[in-house]
Short mmCIF file of C-alpha atoms and ligand atoms in Angstrom, two decimals:
data_model
loop_
_atom_site.label_atom_id
_atom_site.label_comp_id
_atom_site.label_asym_id
_atom_site.label_seq_id
_atom_site.Cartn_x
_atom_site.Cartn_y
_atom_site.Cartn_z
CA MET J 1000 -3.33 -20.74 -10.01
CA LYS J 1001 0.30 -19.61 -9.85
CA LYS J 1002 1.48 -16.01 -10.12
CA SER J 1003 3.54 -16.89 -13.19
CA GLU J 1004 0.37 -17.99 -15.00
CA VAL J 1005 -1.33 -14.65 -14.29
CA VAL J 1006 1.75 -12.88 -15.69
CA ARG J 1007 1.66 -15.04 -18.86
CA ARG J 1008 -2.03 -14.27 -19.39
CA LEU J 1009 -1.48 -10.53 -19.14
CA ILE J 1010 1.74 -10.35 -21.17
CA SER J 1011 1.15 -12.50 -24.21
CA GLN J 1012 4.54 -11.88 -25.86
CA LEU J 1013 6.45 -12.70 -22.64
CA GLU J 1014 8.53 -15.53 -24.11
CA SER J 1015 9.72 -13.47 -27.06
CA GLN J 1016 9.90 -10.08 -25.37
CA GLN J 1017 12.55 -7.63 -26.51
CA PRO J 1018 13.44 -4.54 -24.49
CA SER J 1019 12.07 -1.40 -26.09
CA HIS J 1020 14.49 0.87 -24.16
CA ASP J 1021 17.93 0.52 -22.53
CA GLU J 1022 16.60 1.90 -19.31
CA ALA J 1023 13.36 3.12 -17.79
CA THR J 1024 12.23 4.95 -14.67
CA ALA J 1025 8.91 5.35 -12.90
CA PHE J 1026 7.56 6.98 -9.76
CA ALA J 1027 4.69 5.61 -7.69
CA PRO J 1028 3.20 7.38 -4.68
CA THR J 1029 2.66 5.62 -1.41
CA ASN J 1030 -0.96 5.18 -0.32
CA ILE J 1031 -2.71 5.19 3.01
CA ALA J 1032 -5.84 3.08 3.35
CA LEU J 1033 -8.86 4.81 4.89
CA CYS J 1034 -10.73 1.50 4.74
CA LYS J 1035 -8.15 -1.23 5.24
CA TYR J 1036 -7.25 -4.45 3.48
CA TRP J 1037 -6.67 -7.06 6.16
CA GLY J 1038 -6.92 -10.71 5.18
CA LYS J 1039 -6.50 -12.71 1.99
CA ARG J 1040 -8.86 -15.15 0.33
CA ASN J 1041 -5.91 -16.41 -1.74
CA SER J 1042 -2.43 -15.83 -0.38
CA GLU J 1043 -0.54 -16.91 -3.52
CA LEU J 1044 -2.22 -14.19 -5.63
CA ASN J 1045 -2.77 -11.69 -2.79
CA LEU J 1046 -6.52 -11.73 -3.37
CA PRO J 1047 -8.23 -9.83 -0.56
CA MET J 1048 -11.23 -10.86 1.52
CA THR J 1049 -12.67 -7.36 1.10
CA SER J 1050 -12.41 -4.25 -1.03
CA SER J 1051 -10.49 -1.26 0.36
CA LEU J 1052 -10.12 2.48 -0.24
CA SER J 1053 -7.01 4.65 0.01
CA ILE J 1054 -5.58 8.08 -0.53
CA ALA J 1055 -2.24 8.60 -2.27
CA LEU J 1056 0.49 10.84 -0.86
CA PRO J 1057 1.86 12.38 -4.07
CA SER J 1058 5.15 13.65 -2.59
CA LYS J 1059 6.03 10.40 -0.81
CA GLY J 1060 6.88 7.25 -2.68
CA ALA J 1061 9.38 5.30 -4.72
CA HIS J 1062 11.39 6.20 -7.82
CA THR J 1063 12.59 3.05 -9.58
CA GLN J 1064 15.22 3.07 -12.30
CA LEU J 1065 15.88 -0.10 -14.32
CA LYS J 1066 18.89 -0.84 -16.54
CA PHE J 1067 20.01 -4.09 -18.08
CA SER J 1068 22.98 -5.64 -16.31
CA ALA J 1069 25.78 -7.67 -17.91
CA SER J 1070 26.15 -9.62 -14.68
CA ASP J 1071 24.64 -13.04 -14.07
CA GLN J 1072 22.52 -11.74 -11.21
CA ASP J 1073 20.26 -8.77 -10.49
CA HIS J 1074 21.82 -5.87 -8.60
CA ILE J 1075 19.51 -4.04 -6.29
CA GLN J 1076 20.17 -0.68 -4.71
CA LEU J 1077 17.96 0.97 -2.14
CA ASN J 1078 18.60 4.67 -1.54
CA GLY J 1079 22.07 4.41 -3.10
CA VAL J 1080 23.19 1.37 -1.07
CA THR J 1081 23.76 -1.95 -2.84
CA LEU J 1082 21.92 -4.66 -0.93
CA SER J 1083 23.24 -8.12 -0.21
CA PRO J 1084 21.70 -10.87 -2.37
CA GLU J 1085 20.97 -12.60 0.95
CA SER J 1086 18.74 -9.80 2.26
CA GLU J 1087 15.01 -10.49 2.48
CA PHE J 1088 14.28 -7.41 0.37
CA VAL J 1089 16.49 -8.63 -2.51
CA LYS J 1090 15.12 -12.16 -2.33
CA ARG J 1091 11.55 -10.84 -2.51
CA LEU J 1092 12.35 -8.57 -5.45
CA THR J 1093 14.36 -11.18 -7.38
CA HIS J 1094 11.55 -13.66 -6.89
CA PHE J 1095 9.15 -11.08 -8.33
CA LEU J 1096 11.45 -10.41 -11.34
CA ASP J 1097 11.61 -14.19 -11.96
CA LEU J 1098 7.86 -14.10 -12.68
CA PHE J 1099 8.58 -11.92 -15.72
CA ARG J 1100 11.81 -13.66 -16.70
CA GLN J 1101 10.42 -17.15 -17.15
CA ASN J 1102 13.81 -18.69 -18.12
CA GLN J 1103 15.10 -15.70 -20.09
CA ALA J 1104 18.64 -14.61 -19.37
CA TRP J 1105 18.20 -10.87 -18.73
CA ARG J 1106 19.32 -9.44 -15.42
CA LEU J 1107 18.66 -5.96 -14.10
CA GLN J 1108 20.28 -3.17 -12.18
CA VAL J 1109 17.39 -1.93 -10.03
CA ASP J 1110 17.81 1.40 -8.22
CA ILE J 1111 14.99 2.26 -5.87
CA ALA J 1112 14.93 5.61 -4.10
CA MET J 1113 12.29 5.97 -1.39
CA ASN J 1114 11.61 9.02 0.71
CA ILE J 1115 9.75 7.07 3.40
CA PRO J 1116 11.08 4.57 5.98
CA VAL J 1117 11.15 0.98 4.71
CA ALA J 1118 8.87 -1.67 6.29
CA ALA J 1119 7.67 0.67 9.06
CA GLY J 1120 3.98 0.68 8.13
CA LEU J 1121 4.29 3.54 5.63
CA ALA J 1122 3.46 1.40 2.59
CA SER J 1123 7.02 1.17 1.28
CA SER J 1124 6.27 -2.15 -0.42
CA ALA J 1125 3.14 -0.65 -2.03
CA CYS J 1126 4.97 2.16 -3.81
CA GLY J 1127 8.02 -0.06 -4.40
CA PHE J 1128 6.17 -2.76 -6.34
CA ALA J 1129 3.91 -0.26 -8.14
CA SER J 1130 6.90 1.74 -9.42
CA LEU J 1131 8.69 -1.48 -10.39
CA VAL J 1132 5.86 -2.75 -12.61
CA MET J 1133 5.44 0.70 -14.18
CA ALA J 1134 9.17 0.85 -14.98
CA MET J 1135 9.12 -2.71 -16.39
CA ASN J 1136 6.14 -1.85 -18.57
CA ALA J 1137 8.19 1.02 -20.02
CA LEU J 1138 11.43 -0.99 -20.32
CA PHE J 1139 9.84 -3.89 -22.23
CA GLY J 1140 7.15 -1.85 -23.98
CA TRP J 1141 4.34 -4.18 -22.87
CA GLY J 1142 1.75 -1.44 -23.35
CA LEU J 1143 -0.32 -2.62 -20.39
CA SER J 1144 -3.23 -0.55 -19.06
CA PRO J 1145 -3.18 0.87 -15.51
CA ARG J 1146 -5.75 -1.80 -14.56
CA GLU J 1147 -3.44 -4.59 -15.77
CA LEU J 1148 -0.49 -2.99 -14.00
CA SER J 1149 -2.59 -2.87 -10.82
CA ILE J 1150 -3.09 -6.65 -11.08
CA LEU J 1151 0.65 -7.20 -11.57
CA ALA J 1152 1.57 -4.87 -8.67
CA ARG J 1153 -0.87 -6.83 -6.45
CA LEU J 1154 1.19 -9.98 -7.05
CA GLY J 1155 4.10 -8.21 -5.31
CA SER J 1156 2.12 -6.74 -2.42
CA GLY J 1157 -1.66 -6.39 -2.08
CA SER J 1158 -1.70 -2.69 -1.27
CA ALA J 1159 0.62 -2.01 -4.26
CA SER J 1160 -2.46 -2.48 -6.49
CA ARG J 1161 -3.66 0.94 -5.18
CA SER J 1162 -0.37 2.81 -5.69
CA LEU J 1163 -0.66 3.55 -9.41
CA TRP J 1164 -2.71 6.73 -9.17
CA PRO J 1165 -2.86 9.99 -7.26
CA GLY J 1166 -5.92 10.81 -5.15
CA PHE J 1167 -8.55 8.45 -3.79
CA VAL J 1168 -8.40 4.88 -5.08
CA GLU J 1169 -10.66 1.87 -4.55
CA TRP J 1170 -9.35 -1.69 -4.82
CA HIS J 1171 -12.19 -4.02 -5.81
CA ALA J 1172 -11.86 -7.36 -4.03
CA GLY J 1173 -13.23 -9.28 -7.04
CA GLN J 1174 -14.60 -12.81 -6.96
CA ARG J 1175 -12.72 -14.74 -9.60
CA ASP J 1176 -10.18 -17.40 -8.65
CA ASP J 1177 -7.65 -16.01 -11.14
CA GLY J 1178 -7.99 -12.49 -9.65
CA MET J 1179 -8.53 -10.78 -13.02
CA ASP J 1180 -11.36 -8.78 -11.41
CA SER J 1181 -9.27 -7.80 -8.37
CA TYR J 1182 -7.73 -4.46 -9.33
CA ALA J 1183 -7.82 -0.86 -8.20
CA GLU J 1184 -9.36 2.19 -9.85
CA PRO J 1185 -9.03 5.92 -9.23
CA MET J 1186 -12.03 7.81 -7.83
CA PRO J 1187 -13.02 11.23 -9.18
CA THR J 1188 -13.12 13.26 -5.93
CA HIS J 1189 -10.63 16.11 -5.61
CA TRP J 1190 -10.44 17.53 -2.12
CA GLU J 1191 -8.10 20.52 -2.15
CA ASP J 1192 -8.45 21.37 1.55
CA LEU J 1193 -7.70 17.89 2.82
CA ARG J 1194 -4.37 17.38 4.59
CA VAL J 1195 -2.59 14.22 5.72
CA GLY J 1196 -0.02 14.46 8.51
CA ILE J 1197 2.53 11.78 9.26
CA ILE J 1198 3.26 11.42 12.96
CA SER J 1199 6.54 9.51 12.83
CA LEU J 1200 7.11 7.79 16.14
CA ALA J 1201 9.67 5.16 15.14
CA ASP J 1202 11.30 4.01 11.93
CA THR J 1203 12.16 0.56 13.24
CA GLN J 1204 11.12 -2.35 11.01
CA LYS J 1205 7.83 -4.02 11.85
CA PRO J 1206 7.97 -6.94 14.34
CA ILE J 1207 5.87 -9.18 12.08
CA SER J 1208 5.17 -8.86 8.35
CA SER J 1209 1.65 -7.88 7.33
CA ARG J 1210 1.42 -11.16 5.38
CA ALA J 1211 2.12 -13.30 8.47
CA ALA J 1212 0.00 -11.06 10.70
CA MET J 1213 -3.02 -11.25 8.37
CA GLN J 1214 -2.78 -15.01 8.25
CA ARG J 1215 -2.58 -15.28 12.03
CA THR J 1216 -5.55 -12.93 12.46
CA ILE J 1217 -7.74 -15.01 10.15
CA GLU J 1218 -6.71 -18.26 11.81
CA THR J 1219 -6.95 -17.24 15.47
CA SER J 1220 -8.99 -14.07 16.04
CA ALA J 1221 -12.59 -14.65 17.12
CA LEU J 1222 -13.29 -11.06 16.01
CA TYR J 1223 -12.27 -11.58 12.36
CA ALA J 1224 -15.77 -12.85 11.47
CA ALA J 1225 -17.10 -9.32 11.99
CA TRP J 1226 -14.46 -7.63 9.79
CA PRO J 1227 -15.98 -8.08 6.28
CA GLN J 1228 -19.27 -6.47 7.36
CA LYS J 1229 -17.40 -3.60 9.05
CA VAL J 1230 -15.53 -2.97 5.77
CA ALA J 1231 -18.73 -3.11 3.71
CA ASP J 1232 -20.39 -0.55 6.02
CA ASP J 1233 -17.34 1.73 6.11
CA LEU J 1234 -16.97 1.74 2.32
CA VAL J 1235 -20.54 3.03 2.01
CA LEU J 1236 -19.84 5.76 4.58
CA LEU J 1237 -16.53 6.79 3.01
CA LYS J 1238 -18.06 7.05 -0.45
CA ARG J 1239 -20.86 9.19 0.99
CA ALA J 1240 -18.26 11.37 2.74
CA LEU J 1241 -16.39 11.86 -0.55
CA GLU J 1242 -19.56 12.72 -2.47
CA THR J 1243 -20.77 15.26 0.10
CA ARG J 1244 -17.32 16.49 1.23
CA ASP J 1245 -18.26 15.56 4.78
CA PHE J 1246 -14.91 15.69 6.57
CA SER J 1247 -16.26 14.54 9.97
CA LEU J 1248 -17.72 11.44 8.33
CA LEU J 1249 -14.51 10.76 6.41
CA GLY J 1250 -12.25 11.11 9.44
CA SER J 1251 -14.43 9.28 11.95
CA THR J 1252 -14.99 6.37 9.55
CA ALA J 1253 -11.27 6.05 8.75
CA GLU J 1254 -10.29 6.17 12.44
CA SER J 1255 -12.95 3.66 13.46
CA ASN J 1256 -11.91 1.33 10.61
CA ALA J 1257 -8.23 1.42 11.69
CA LEU J 1258 -9.10 0.85 15.35
CA THR J 1259 -11.31 -2.11 14.44
CA MET J 1260 -8.53 -3.64 12.32
CA HIS J 1261 -6.04 -3.28 15.18
CA ALA J 1262 -8.52 -4.59 17.76
CA THR J 1263 -9.06 -7.63 15.54
CA MET J 1264 -5.34 -8.32 15.26
CA LEU J 1265 -4.76 -7.70 18.97
CA SER J 1266 -7.24 -10.49 19.67
CA SER J 1267 -5.16 -12.96 17.60
CA TRP J 1268 -2.95 -15.48 19.35
CA PRO J 1269 -0.05 -14.87 19.83
CA PRO J 1270 -1.27 -11.23 19.81
CA VAL J 1271 -0.33 -9.00 16.90
CA CYS J 1272 0.47 -5.57 18.28
CA TYR J 1273 1.93 -2.80 16.13
CA HIS J 1274 1.43 -0.15 18.84
CA LEU J 1275 4.31 1.28 20.83
CA PRO J 1276 3.65 3.24 24.02
CA GLU J 1277 4.25 6.37 21.87
CA THR J 1278 1.47 5.26 19.49
CA ILE J 1279 -1.09 5.15 22.30
CA ALA J 1280 0.14 8.48 23.67
CA ALA J 1281 -0.28 10.09 20.21
CA MET J 1282 -3.82 8.65 19.92
CA HIS J 1283 -4.73 10.28 23.24
CA GLN J 1284 -3.31 13.54 21.99
CA VAL J 1285 -5.49 13.34 18.86
CA TRP J 1286 -8.57 12.66 21.02
CA GLU J 1287 -7.60 15.57 23.28
CA CYS J 1288 -7.39 17.85 20.22
CA ARG J 1289 -10.90 16.82 19.21
CA LYS J 1290 -12.23 17.44 22.73
CA THR J 1291 -10.89 20.96 22.56
CA GLY J 1292 -12.52 21.61 19.20
CA THR J 1293 -9.80 20.82 16.60
CA GLU J 1294 -11.07 18.26 14.16
CA VAL J 1295 -8.31 15.72 13.55
CA TYR J 1296 -8.52 11.95 13.09
CA PHE J 1297 -5.89 9.25 12.79
CA THR J 1298 -5.33 6.02 10.96
CA GLN J 1299 -2.62 3.39 11.53
CA ASP J 1300 -1.23 0.56 9.42
CA ALA J 1301 1.13 -2.33 10.12
CA GLY J 1302 3.56 -0.19 12.09
CA PRO J 1303 3.66 2.17 15.08
CA ASN J 1304 3.31 5.48 13.19
CA LEU J 1305 0.06 7.39 12.90
CA LYS J 1306 -1.19 9.29 9.90
CA CYS J 1307 -3.69 11.99 10.68
CA LEU J 1308 -6.38 13.65 8.62
CA PHE J 1309 -7.37 17.28 9.00
CA LEU J 1310 -8.42 20.31 6.98
CA LYS J 1311 -6.13 23.08 5.71
CA SER J 1312 -7.67 25.64 8.07
CA ASP J 1313 -6.49 23.61 11.11
CA THR J 1314 -2.89 23.10 9.94
CA MET J 1315 -1.31 25.56 12.41
CA LYS J 1316 -3.18 24.10 15.38
CA ILE J 1317 -2.23 20.53 14.50
CA GLN J 1318 1.40 21.50 13.92
CA THR J 1319 1.48 23.11 17.36
CA ALA J 1320 0.12 19.91 18.92
CA PHE J 1321 2.52 17.71 16.90
CA PRO J 1322 5.70 19.74 16.19
CA GLU J 1323 7.34 16.84 14.32
CA LEU J 1324 4.37 16.45 11.97
CA SER J 1325 5.12 16.11 8.26
CA VAL J 1326 2.20 17.69 6.39
CA ILE J 1327 1.19 16.42 2.98
CA THR J 1328 -1.21 18.05 0.53
CA PRO J 1329 -2.78 15.13 -1.34
CA PHE J 1330 -4.38 17.34 -4.03
CA GLU J 1331 -1.95 19.97 -5.23
O1 PMV O 2097 -0.02 -4.92 1.06
P1 PMV O 2097 0.50 -5.36 2.37
O2 PMV O 2097 0.74 -6.84 2.43
O3 PMV O 2097 1.71 -4.56 2.78
O4 PMV O 2097 -0.63 -5.09 3.49
C1 PMV O 2097 -1.11 -3.79 3.79
C2 PMV O 2097 -1.90 -3.80 5.03
C3 PMV O 2097 -2.29 -2.45 5.61
O5 PMV O 2097 -1.38 -1.45 5.25
C4 PMV O 2097 -2.33 -2.55 7.13
C5 PMV O 2097 -3.70 -2.06 5.16
C6 PMV O 2097 -3.85 -1.48 3.77
O6 PMV O 2097 -4.95 -1.57 3.24
O7 PMV O 2097 -2.90 -0.90 3.24
#
């Protein structure tokens, strides 16, 4: 099935749609997976091999403003800078807008403001696509539910399906070929004392896209066969940790899950390595903190930066160990 067909099924009045506003804006938070999505069962529709679970960072994300444009092409600005139509970012976005255009003549001025580095493993595409579908839903008055918007955001980037809500979110892998059962849902746990720290080590763009890296891992890594079971086990542990507010279980499961994902991609050929020397040094520092009694854990995505998890009471100690740390309170 093609993406455009999924869009037509969800938005029945697509062919005759009329804008309900002149402009619309939306904000979507970025999200950090504690149990990762790595590998697709359908790469056209971004259908994952496994379910995944994330936490949103409410103060970090993307604001998207949409206005109709009189021009014959879309104009896309990122953080106030107009991007060349030849840039990969613009091509990806225009291609996504085409799914909703389906031969109609409208063109958009799209202004995206992000307060996180782009394509550096901080889920910029997740919050970007989530805020775009939310703003389009408002602009055209589609009246779609968050679940339907999660399906549409997934067509842009898999992890975008989880960026529609604050707090903990689970993305159900689903089983259907059309992906209508592959959407995310918010989880009820509020954890006021939980903190997420971003250890920014580099804001360079990733050496290989997560899409290409996932594909290579599935095709060449002998360790990939073990990944779905690891995810199934970790999801059970994470849900238990959320129910019982067991921080040690939450942190150790998230760290182990990230390390297993990176070990699996490292064993691909050619190897997929998102670590820089600074990444490994920061991991050792986290382990050193734990040895000396400060409970902190890390997770890492498709980039060199680490995100760490700790409790409010340890904030000072962690900030002393990592002076550049940006501390986020997920539940304000
Ligand atoms: O949604 P994508 O294609 O950017 O892939 C995201 C992959 C990871 O960030 C590494 C894991 C995840 O679950 O977010």
